[in-house]
PDB file of C-alpha atoms in Angstrom:
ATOM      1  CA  UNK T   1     260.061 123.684 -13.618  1.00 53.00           C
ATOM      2  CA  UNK T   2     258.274 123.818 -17.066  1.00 56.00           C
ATOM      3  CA  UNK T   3     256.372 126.655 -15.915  1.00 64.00           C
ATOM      4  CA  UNK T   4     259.445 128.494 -14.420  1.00 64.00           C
ATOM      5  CA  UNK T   5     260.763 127.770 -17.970  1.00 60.00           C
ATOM      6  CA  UNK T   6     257.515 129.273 -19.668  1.00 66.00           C
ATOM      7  CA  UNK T   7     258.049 132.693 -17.835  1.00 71.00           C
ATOM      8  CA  UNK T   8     261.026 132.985 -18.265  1.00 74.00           C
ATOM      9  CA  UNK T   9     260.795 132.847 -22.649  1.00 82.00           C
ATOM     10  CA  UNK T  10     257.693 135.349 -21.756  1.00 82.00           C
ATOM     11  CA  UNK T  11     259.787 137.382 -19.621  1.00 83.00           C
ATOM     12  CA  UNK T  12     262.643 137.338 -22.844  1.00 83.00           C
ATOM     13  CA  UNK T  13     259.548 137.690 -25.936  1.00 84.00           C
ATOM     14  CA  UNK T  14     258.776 140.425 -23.542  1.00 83.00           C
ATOM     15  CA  UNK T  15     262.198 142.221 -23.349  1.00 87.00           C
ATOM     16  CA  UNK T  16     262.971 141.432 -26.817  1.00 85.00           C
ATOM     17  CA  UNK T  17     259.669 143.049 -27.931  1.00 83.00           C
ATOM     18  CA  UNK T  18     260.558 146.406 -26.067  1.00 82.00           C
ATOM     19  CA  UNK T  19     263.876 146.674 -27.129  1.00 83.00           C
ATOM     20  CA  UNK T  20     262.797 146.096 -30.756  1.00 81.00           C
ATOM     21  CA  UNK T  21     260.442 148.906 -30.452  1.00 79.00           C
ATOM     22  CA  UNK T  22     263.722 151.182 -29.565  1.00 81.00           C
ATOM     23  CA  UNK T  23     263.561 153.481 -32.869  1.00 83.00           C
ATOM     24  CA  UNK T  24     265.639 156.706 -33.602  1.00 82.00           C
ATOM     25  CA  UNK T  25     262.147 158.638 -34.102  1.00 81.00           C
ATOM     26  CA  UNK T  26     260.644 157.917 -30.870  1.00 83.00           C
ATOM     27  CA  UNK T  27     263.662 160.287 -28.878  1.00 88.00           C
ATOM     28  CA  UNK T  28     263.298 163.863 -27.925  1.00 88.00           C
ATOM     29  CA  UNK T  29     264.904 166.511 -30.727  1.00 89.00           C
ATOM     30  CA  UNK T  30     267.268 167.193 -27.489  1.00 92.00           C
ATOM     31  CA  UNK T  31     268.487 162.974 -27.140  1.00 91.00           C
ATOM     32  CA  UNK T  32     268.911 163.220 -31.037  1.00 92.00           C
ATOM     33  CA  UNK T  33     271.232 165.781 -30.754  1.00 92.00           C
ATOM     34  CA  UNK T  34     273.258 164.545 -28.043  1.00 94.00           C
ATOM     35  CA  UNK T  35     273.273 161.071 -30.278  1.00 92.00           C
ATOM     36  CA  UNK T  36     274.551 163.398 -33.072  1.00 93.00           C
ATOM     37  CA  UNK T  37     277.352 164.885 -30.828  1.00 94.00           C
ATOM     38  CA  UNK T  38     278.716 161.480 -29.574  1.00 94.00           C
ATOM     39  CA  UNK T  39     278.845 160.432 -33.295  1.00 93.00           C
ATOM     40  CA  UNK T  40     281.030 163.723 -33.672  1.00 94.00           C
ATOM     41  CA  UNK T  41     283.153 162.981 -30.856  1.00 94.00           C
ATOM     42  CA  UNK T  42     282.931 159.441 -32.556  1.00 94.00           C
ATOM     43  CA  UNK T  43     284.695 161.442 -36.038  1.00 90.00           C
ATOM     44  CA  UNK T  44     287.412 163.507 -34.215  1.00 92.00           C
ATOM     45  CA  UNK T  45     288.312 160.010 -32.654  1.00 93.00           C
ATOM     46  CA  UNK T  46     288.230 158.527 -35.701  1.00 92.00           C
ATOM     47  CA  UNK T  47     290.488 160.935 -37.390  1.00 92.00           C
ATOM     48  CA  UNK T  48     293.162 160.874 -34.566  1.00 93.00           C
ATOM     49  CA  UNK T  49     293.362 157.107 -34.926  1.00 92.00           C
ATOM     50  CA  UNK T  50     293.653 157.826 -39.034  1.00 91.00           C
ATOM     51  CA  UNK T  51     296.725 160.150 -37.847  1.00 92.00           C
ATOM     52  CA  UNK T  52     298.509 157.466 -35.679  1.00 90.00           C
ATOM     53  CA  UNK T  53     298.120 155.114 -38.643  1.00 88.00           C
ATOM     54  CA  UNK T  54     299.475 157.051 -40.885  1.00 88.00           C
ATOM     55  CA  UNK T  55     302.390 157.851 -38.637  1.00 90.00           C
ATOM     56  CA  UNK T  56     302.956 154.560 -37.783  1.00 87.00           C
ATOM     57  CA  UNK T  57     302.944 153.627 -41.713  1.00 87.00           C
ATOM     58  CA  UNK T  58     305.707 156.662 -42.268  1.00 87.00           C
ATOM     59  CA  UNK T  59     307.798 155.026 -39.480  1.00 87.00           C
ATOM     60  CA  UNK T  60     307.476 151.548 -40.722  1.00 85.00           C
ATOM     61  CA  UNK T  61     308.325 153.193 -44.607  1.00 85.00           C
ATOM     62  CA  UNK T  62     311.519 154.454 -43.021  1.00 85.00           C
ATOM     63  CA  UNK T  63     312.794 151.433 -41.283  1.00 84.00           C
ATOM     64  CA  UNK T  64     311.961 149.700 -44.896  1.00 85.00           C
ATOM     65  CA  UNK T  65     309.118 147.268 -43.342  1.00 82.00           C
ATOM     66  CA  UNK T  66     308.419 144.900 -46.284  1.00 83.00           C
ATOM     67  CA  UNK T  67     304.464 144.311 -44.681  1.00 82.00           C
ATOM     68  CA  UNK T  68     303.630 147.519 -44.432  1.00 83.00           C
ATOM     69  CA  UNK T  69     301.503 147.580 -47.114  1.00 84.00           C
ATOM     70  CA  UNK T  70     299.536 145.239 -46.271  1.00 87.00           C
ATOM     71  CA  UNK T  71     298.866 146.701 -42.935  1.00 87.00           C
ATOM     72  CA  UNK T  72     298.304 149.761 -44.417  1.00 87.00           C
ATOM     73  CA  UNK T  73     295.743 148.436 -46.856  1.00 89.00           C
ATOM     74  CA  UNK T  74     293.891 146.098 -44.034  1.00 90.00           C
ATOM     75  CA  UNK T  75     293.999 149.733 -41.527  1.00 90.00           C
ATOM     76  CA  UNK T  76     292.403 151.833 -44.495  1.00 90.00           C
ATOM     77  CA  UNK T  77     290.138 149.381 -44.982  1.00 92.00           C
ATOM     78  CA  UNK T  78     288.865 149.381 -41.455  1.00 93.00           C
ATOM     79  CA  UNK T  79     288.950 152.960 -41.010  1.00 92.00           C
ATOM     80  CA  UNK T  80     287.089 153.860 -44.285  1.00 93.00           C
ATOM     81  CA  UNK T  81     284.089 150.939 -42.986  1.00 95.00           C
ATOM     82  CA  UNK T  82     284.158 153.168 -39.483  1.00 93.00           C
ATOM     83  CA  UNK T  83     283.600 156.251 -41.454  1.00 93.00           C
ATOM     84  CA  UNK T  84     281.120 155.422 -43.729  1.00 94.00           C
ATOM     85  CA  UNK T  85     279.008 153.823 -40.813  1.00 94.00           C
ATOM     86  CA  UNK T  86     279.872 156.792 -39.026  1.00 94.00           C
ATOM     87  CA  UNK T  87     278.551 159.065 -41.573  1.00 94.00           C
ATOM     88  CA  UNK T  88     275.245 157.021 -42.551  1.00 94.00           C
ATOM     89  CA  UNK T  89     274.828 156.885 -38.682  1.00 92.00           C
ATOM     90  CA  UNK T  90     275.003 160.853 -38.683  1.00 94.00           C
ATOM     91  CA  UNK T  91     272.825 161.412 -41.981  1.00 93.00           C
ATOM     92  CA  UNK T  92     269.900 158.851 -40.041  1.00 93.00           C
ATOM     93  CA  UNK T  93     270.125 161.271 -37.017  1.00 92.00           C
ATOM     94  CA  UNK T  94     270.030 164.468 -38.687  1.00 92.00           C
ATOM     95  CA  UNK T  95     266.818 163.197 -41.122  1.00 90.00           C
ATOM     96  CA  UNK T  96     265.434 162.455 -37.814  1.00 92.00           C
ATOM     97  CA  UNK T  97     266.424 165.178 -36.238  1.00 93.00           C
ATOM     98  CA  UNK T  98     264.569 167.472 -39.033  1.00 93.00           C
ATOM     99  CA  UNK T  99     261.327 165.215 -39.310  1.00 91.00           C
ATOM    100  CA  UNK T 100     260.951 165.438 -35.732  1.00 92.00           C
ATOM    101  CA  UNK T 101     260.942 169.023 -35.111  1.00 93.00           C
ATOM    102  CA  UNK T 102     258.870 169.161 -38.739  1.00 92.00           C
ATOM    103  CA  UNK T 103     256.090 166.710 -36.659  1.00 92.00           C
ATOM    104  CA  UNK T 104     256.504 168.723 -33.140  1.00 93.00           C
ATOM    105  CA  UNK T 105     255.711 171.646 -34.992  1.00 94.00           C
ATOM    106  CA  UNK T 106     253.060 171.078 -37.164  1.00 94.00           C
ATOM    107  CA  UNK T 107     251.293 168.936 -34.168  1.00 95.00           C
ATOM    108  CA  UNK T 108     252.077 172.477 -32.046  1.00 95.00           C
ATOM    109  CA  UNK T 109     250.264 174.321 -34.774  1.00 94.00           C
ATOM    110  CA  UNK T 110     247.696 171.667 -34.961  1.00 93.00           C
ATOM    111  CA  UNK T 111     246.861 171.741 -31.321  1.00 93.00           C
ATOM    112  CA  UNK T 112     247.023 167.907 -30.808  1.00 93.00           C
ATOM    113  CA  UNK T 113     248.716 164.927 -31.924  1.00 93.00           C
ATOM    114  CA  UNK T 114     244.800 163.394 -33.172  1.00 95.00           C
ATOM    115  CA  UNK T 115     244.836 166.736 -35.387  1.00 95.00           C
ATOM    116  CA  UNK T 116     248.361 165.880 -37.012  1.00 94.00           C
ATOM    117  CA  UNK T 117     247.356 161.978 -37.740  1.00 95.00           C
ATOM    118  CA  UNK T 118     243.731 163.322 -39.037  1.00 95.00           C
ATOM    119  CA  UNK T 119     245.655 165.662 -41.326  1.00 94.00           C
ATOM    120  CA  UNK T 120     247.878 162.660 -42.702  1.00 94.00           C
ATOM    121  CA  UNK T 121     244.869 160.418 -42.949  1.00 96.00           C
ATOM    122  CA  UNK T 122     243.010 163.267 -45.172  1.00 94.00           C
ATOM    123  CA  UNK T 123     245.787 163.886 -47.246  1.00 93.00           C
ATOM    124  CA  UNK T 124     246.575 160.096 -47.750  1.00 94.00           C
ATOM    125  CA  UNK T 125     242.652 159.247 -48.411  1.00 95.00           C
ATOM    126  CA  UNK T 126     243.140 162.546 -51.181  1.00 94.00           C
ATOM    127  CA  UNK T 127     246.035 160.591 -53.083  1.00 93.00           C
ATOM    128  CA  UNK T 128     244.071 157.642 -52.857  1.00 95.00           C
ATOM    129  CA  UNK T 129     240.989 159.241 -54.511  1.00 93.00           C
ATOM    130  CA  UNK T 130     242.806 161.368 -57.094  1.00 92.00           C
ATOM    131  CA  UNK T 131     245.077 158.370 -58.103  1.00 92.00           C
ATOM    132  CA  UNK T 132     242.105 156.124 -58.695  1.00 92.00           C
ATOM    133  CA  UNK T 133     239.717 159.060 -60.235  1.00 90.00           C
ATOM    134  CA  UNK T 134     242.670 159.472 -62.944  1.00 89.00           C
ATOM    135  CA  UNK T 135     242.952 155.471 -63.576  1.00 89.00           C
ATOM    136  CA  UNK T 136     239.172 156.159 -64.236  1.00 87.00           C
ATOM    137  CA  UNK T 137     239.540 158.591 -66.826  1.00 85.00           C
ATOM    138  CA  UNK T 138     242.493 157.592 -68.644  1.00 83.00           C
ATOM    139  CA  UNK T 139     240.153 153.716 -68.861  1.00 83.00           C
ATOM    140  CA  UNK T 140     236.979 154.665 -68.677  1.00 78.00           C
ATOM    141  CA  UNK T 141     234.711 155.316 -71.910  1.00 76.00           C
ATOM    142  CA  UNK T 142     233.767 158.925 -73.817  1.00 81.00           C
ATOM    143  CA  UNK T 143     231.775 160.871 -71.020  1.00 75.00           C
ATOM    144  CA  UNK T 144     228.810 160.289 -72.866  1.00 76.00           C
ATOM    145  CA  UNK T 145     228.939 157.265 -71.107  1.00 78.00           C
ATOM    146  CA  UNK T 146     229.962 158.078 -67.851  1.00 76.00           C
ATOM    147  CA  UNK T 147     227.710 159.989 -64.740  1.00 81.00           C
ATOM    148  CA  UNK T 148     227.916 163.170 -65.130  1.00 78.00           C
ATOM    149  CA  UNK T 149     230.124 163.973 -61.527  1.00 78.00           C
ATOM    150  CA  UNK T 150     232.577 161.413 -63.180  1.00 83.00           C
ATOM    151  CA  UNK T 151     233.226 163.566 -66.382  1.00 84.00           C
ATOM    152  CA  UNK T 152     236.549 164.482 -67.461  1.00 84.00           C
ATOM    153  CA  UNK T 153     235.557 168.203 -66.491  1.00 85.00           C
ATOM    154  CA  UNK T 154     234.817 167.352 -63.259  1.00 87.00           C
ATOM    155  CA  UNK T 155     237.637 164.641 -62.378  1.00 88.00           C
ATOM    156  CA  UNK T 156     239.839 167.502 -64.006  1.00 90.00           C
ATOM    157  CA  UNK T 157     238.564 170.197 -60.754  1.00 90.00           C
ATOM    158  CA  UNK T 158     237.991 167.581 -58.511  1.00 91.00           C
ATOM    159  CA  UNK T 159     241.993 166.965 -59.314  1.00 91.00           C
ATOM    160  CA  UNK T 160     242.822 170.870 -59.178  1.00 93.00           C
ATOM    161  CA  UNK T 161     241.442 171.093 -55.638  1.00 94.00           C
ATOM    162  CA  UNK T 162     242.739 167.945 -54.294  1.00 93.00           C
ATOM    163  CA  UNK T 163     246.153 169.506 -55.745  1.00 91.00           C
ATOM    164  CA  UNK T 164     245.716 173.055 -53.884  1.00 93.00           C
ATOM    165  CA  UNK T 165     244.686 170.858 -50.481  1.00 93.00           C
ATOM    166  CA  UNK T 166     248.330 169.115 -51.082  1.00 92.00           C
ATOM    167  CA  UNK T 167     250.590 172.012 -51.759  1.00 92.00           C
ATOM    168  CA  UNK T 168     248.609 173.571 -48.899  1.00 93.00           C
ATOM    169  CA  UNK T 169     250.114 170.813 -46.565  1.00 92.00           C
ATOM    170  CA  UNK T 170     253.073 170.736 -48.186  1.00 91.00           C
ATOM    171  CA  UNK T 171     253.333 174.732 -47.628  1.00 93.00           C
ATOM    172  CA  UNK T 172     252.478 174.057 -44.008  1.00 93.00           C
ATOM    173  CA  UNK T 173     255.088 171.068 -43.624  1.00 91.00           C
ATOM    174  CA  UNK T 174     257.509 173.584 -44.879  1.00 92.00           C
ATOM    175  CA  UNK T 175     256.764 176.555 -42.676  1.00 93.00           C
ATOM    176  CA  UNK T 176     257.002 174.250 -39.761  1.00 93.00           C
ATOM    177  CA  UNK T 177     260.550 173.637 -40.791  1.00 92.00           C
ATOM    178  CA  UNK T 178     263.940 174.180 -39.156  1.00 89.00           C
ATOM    179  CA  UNK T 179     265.666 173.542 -42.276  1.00 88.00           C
ATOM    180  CA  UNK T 180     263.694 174.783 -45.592  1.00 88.00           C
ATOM    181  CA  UNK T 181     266.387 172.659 -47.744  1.00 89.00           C
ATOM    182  CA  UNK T 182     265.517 169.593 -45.923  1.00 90.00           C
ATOM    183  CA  UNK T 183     261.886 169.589 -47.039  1.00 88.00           C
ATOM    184  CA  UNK T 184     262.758 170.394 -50.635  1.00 89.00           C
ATOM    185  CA  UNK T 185     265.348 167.908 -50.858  1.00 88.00           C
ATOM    186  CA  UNK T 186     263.251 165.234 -49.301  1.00 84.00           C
ATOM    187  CA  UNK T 187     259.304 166.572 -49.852  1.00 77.00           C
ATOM    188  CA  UNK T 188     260.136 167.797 -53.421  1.00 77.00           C
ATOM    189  CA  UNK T 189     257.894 165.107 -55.151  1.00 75.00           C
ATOM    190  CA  UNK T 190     255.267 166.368 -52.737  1.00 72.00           C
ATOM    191  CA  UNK T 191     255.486 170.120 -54.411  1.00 71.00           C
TER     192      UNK T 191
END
């Protein structure tokens, strides 16, 4: 019995452990968008039940229904909570929507998904370097006193073409782009 008991809650961690990995970026550009059409269907539902409520609150002004403000307020209420999930639902869809095709691209370009996460790993190991080269500087001593491939001449270019390497891959996020505006509007620090 106890081990019947002990498969089952590893059966369950199991489960629960696979459905947990269910994440919006791990679907297909083609299941996002059918996602984002349901969620449309979802808003053109939405709005015809925003039309009967409002025509039953005209019909209840008419007959002079004393709590039909409050139903009003409480059907509002519920309707405006629909809509903004609705609507945060649709803006997580269409950022994944847009980083997905950016990633399918640029691994297409790349020729491999090891080429994409080397790329990343470069680029992160860069901001890493340059971030800690310029806490040297600005705390280190007069270069008198530092080695000579730690001057502030030489942080200064090693800086310059770390920066050309980054607006290089920024260039190259952007070209692999459906949308140019979603890259500036969410890459812009990047540029």
């Amino acid at each position: 019995m106890v081990s019947q008991a002990n498969t089952s809650n590893a059966e369950l961690k199991d489960i629960l452990s696979r459905l947990g990995g269910i994440q919006l970026d791990t679907f297909s550009v083609e299941t996002l968008r059918q996602m984002q059409a349901t969620v449309h269907t979802n808003y053109a539902q939405l709005i015809a039940r925003g039309r009967e409520e409002e025509q039953a609150a005209k019909k209840a002004i008419e007959e002079s229904d004393p709590t039909v403000l409050k139903r009003v307020k409480l059907q509002t209420s519920r309707l405006q909570k629909e809509l903004e999930s609705l609507e945060e639902l649709d803006d997580k869809i269409e950022n994944c929507i847009h980083r997905r095709i950016i990633r399918d691209n640029m691994t297409a370009r790349l020729g491999s998904r090891h080429m994409l996460l080397a790329l990343e790993v470069i680029v992160m190991t860069l901001i890493v370097a340059v971030l800690g080269l310029l806490v040297y500087d600005t705390s280190a001593g007069p270069d008198s006193e530092r080695p000579t491939w730690l001057s502030s001449d030489s942080i200064f270019i090693i800086d310059a073409v770390c920066c050309m390497i980054f607006m290089a891959e920024f260039f190259f996020r952007l070209s692999c782009a459906e949308s140019k505006k979603f890259v500036w509007r969410h890459h812009w620090i990047d540029f």
